[in-house]
């Protein structure tokens, strides 16, 4: 009996570790990835010819990044690796398996797979605020991509705004690269971080890195301000300044020409949706996530999940989950189990889960951003839909659920298919209706889940 075709979507830490385990077991997995070089977002590699020292790009994580890149290079002859390839559609086959609609360097391809490992990663969680659509405003993830892939900053005078551990990390990376960082504005108050510190100390090495980034930033003179509110980007044709209210209620205005902003991360789970996986609402991160067992199984019997695409955990968790999930898949195929290895991974993942819970407590959801979104603020950039239009649809047309809201307003109907605006639209709708955000549901996934040329679906 021939070995099953196992397709892994995503060549970040989770996907690469899964590919390694499967290859070691004698399989030849198919590894599909949007990136032109394996590594994912966190360990993104510059294009050939533009490489820089790993220590400059990845800091404390240089060793892990190098190890993962070396693994990718070593695996390439043993797997079916397809870089620069977008999975934009996914459908079930009879009697079992999946068809993946892909767009790669050679054009469209439909690939058949018997099992799926979805390691699709995460993207920035965006929330509208005044001026956020001006040219010169990027997400923090995009600011990182510019630095790692192109070796450039998003502006000459850069301001960074947001919530979550990515904010001090990007500030550190930009300052180390020589960029002029004129403001680091954390919308999270200081108190939750202080209260979460004892639990964060459960993983002292990780906590120490965060403290080091903060102290290093202070020594470099980075203007870090916690607990800011009422952030607004000013400008006519592009970013000219950033204004905000500090924790003491005083207004400030800082001239800048580049702004990086995001408010945490959200899972890229559209492929799991198309595969027919069941989702559940996570009240801590306020996200709908595909259900994933501790061993990596999704609700669909032929789908496995690993990494940030099924719950934000970071690169270390992604590597552990990638390995654990691949072991589960092998066991489900009737291959011999390594119970000791599985138990070790389960212990490490349980410890990481406790740390992640503390981290989420340190950076609670910024409700005040949602509450301050004005009616004329654009929420869906693809279709130009404002917060006021969403609220009117709720009040005047009984749009109390996300897919009805989409049908009535076109919010989430553009190129991004709600990947950028869906979360914010749900929060705005729920806040307006005075109901828990989970009661308004989520946008159903549909192909294409990534922007592609119009000729491809035909």
XYZ file of N, CA and C in Angstrom, residues 3-11 14-33 71-72 74-83 100 111-119 304 322 325-327 329-330 333 335:
180
model
N 2.314 5.002 0.486
C 2.222 5.963 1.589
C 1.225 7.057 1.229
N 0.500 7.590 2.221
C -0.430 8.688 1.938
C 0.346 9.964 1.605
N -0.305 10.824 0.828
C 0.276 12.139 0.551
C -0.105 13.076 1.698
N 0.907 13.551 2.409
C 0.681 14.493 3.508
C 1.113 15.869 3.039
N 0.183 16.807 3.006
C 0.504 18.182 2.618
C 0.605 19.041 3.865
N 1.709 19.771 3.976
C 1.911 20.723 5.068
C 1.809 22.117 4.472
N 0.938 22.937 5.038
C 0.786 24.311 4.562
C 1.487 25.232 5.545
N 2.584 25.837 5.094
C 3.338 26.755 5.952
C 4.698 26.198 6.297
N 5.761 26.955 5.960
C 7.131 26.508 6.228
C 7.782 27.376 7.287
N 6.589 25.624 12.855
C 5.716 24.457 13.021
C 5.775 23.548 11.796
N 5.653 24.120 10.623
C 5.641 23.315 9.410
C 6.962 22.603 9.167
N 8.064 23.278 9.442
C 9.372 22.650 9.220
C 9.610 21.488 10.175
N 9.232 21.673 11.451
C 9.424 20.557 12.399
C 8.529 19.375 12.039
N 7.314 19.674 11.586
C 6.431 18.583 11.164
C 7.036 17.846 9.968
N 7.566 18.614 9.016
C 8.179 17.997 7.835
C 9.376 17.135 8.228
N 10.137 17.605 9.199
C 11.309 16.849 9.655
C 10.896 15.490 10.219
N 9.885 15.491 11.083
C 9.438 14.233 11.710
C 8.911 13.270 10.654
N 8.124 13.778 9.737
C 7.546 12.913 8.701
C 8.632 12.368 7.771
N 9.598 13.209 7.429
C 10.688 12.748 6.560
C 11.532 11.692 7.263
N 11.768 11.885 8.559
C 12.550 10.904 9.319
C 11.834 9.550 9.377
N 10.496 9.596 9.278
C 9.713 8.353 9.304
C 9.617 7.704 7.930
N 10.261 8.301 6.945
C 10.274 7.690 5.618
C 9.244 8.225 4.651
N 8.432 9.191 5.086
C 7.470 9.799 4.172
C 8.151 10.912 3.375
N 7.491 11.351 2.320
C 7.976 12.488 1.543
C 6.851 13.522 1.513
N 6.737 14.331 2.599
C 5.625 15.272 2.673
C 5.764 16.391 1.644
N 4.611 16.914 1.269
C 4.547 18.085 0.402
C 4.512 19.318 1.307
N 5.452 20.232 1.145
C 5.519 21.439 1.975
C 5.273 22.652 1.085
N 4.129 23.303 1.275
C 3.727 24.449 0.454
C 3.856 25.711 1.298
N 4.479 26.742 0.742
C 4.693 27.950 1.535
C 4.677 29.188 0.649
N 17.986 23.384 8.910
C 17.073 22.242 8.782
C 16.323 22.303 7.452
N 15.841 23.486 7.093
C 15.109 23.633 5.831
C 15.989 23.253 4.645
N 18.571 21.260 4.681
C 18.868 19.823 4.711
C 17.657 18.988 4.289
N 16.459 19.489 4.598
C 15.239 18.729 4.270
C 14.884 18.801 2.788
N 15.284 19.850 2.123
C 14.808 20.120 0.759
C 14.875 18.905 -0.166
N 15.971 18.129 -0.165
C 15.990 16.973 -1.092
C 15.076 15.827 -0.665
N 14.600 15.854 0.589
C 13.835 14.714 1.111
C 12.337 14.969 1.148
N 11.922 16.159 0.745
C 10.505 16.498 0.756
C 10.143 17.138 -0.588
N 8.841 17.279 -0.831
C 8.370 17.998 -2.024
C 8.114 19.435 -1.595
N 9.130 20.259 -1.693
C 9.080 21.629 -1.172
C 8.702 22.590 -2.301
N 7.622 23.358 -2.088
C 7.148 24.293 -3.108
C 7.070 25.703 -2.520
N 8.178 26.448 -2.592
C 8.176 27.824 -2.070
C 7.455 28.761 -3.018
N -6.026 20.934 -3.063
C -5.509 22.250 -2.715
C -5.332 23.055 -4.004
N -3.561 20.314 -6.250
C -2.775 19.240 -5.649
C -3.685 18.386 -4.773
N -3.603 17.083 -4.949
C -4.378 16.147 -4.133
C -3.559 15.715 -2.918
N -4.203 15.679 -1.767
C -3.528 15.253 -0.536
C -4.465 14.381 0.276
N -3.890 13.404 0.970
C -4.690 12.521 1.814
C -4.824 13.047 3.243
N -3.794 13.703 3.715
C -3.799 14.291 5.054
C -3.269 15.719 4.958
N -3.748 16.568 5.873
C -3.286 17.956 5.918
C -2.675 18.271 7.273
N -1.563 18.960 7.265
C -1.024 19.609 8.464
C -1.054 21.101 8.180
N -1.913 21.817 8.876
C -2.049 23.253 8.651
C -1.203 23.999 9.680
N -0.173 24.659 9.190
C 0.726 25.457 10.033
C 0.783 26.850 9.427
N -4.669 18.094 10.709
C -3.858 18.301 11.912
C -3.428 19.766 11.941
N 4.642 21.471 16.059
C 4.907 20.846 14.762
C 5.424 19.430 14.933
N 2.511 17.217 16.585
C 1.441 16.936 15.639
C 1.856 15.875 14.625
N 3.077 15.967 14.144
C 3.553 14.971 13.172
C 3.636 13.588 13.806
N 4.023 13.513 15.068
C 4.043 12.217 15.758
C 2.627 11.642 15.867
N 0.147 12.251 13.809
C -0.259 11.816 12.469
C 0.339 10.451 12.147
N 1.598 10.259 12.486
C 2.248 8.969 12.226
C 1.557 7.853 13.020
N -1.507 6.782 11.419
C -1.250 5.973 10.224
C -0.791 4.564 10.574
N 1.916 3.886 12.417
C 3.363 3.776 12.602
C 3.688 3.591 14.079
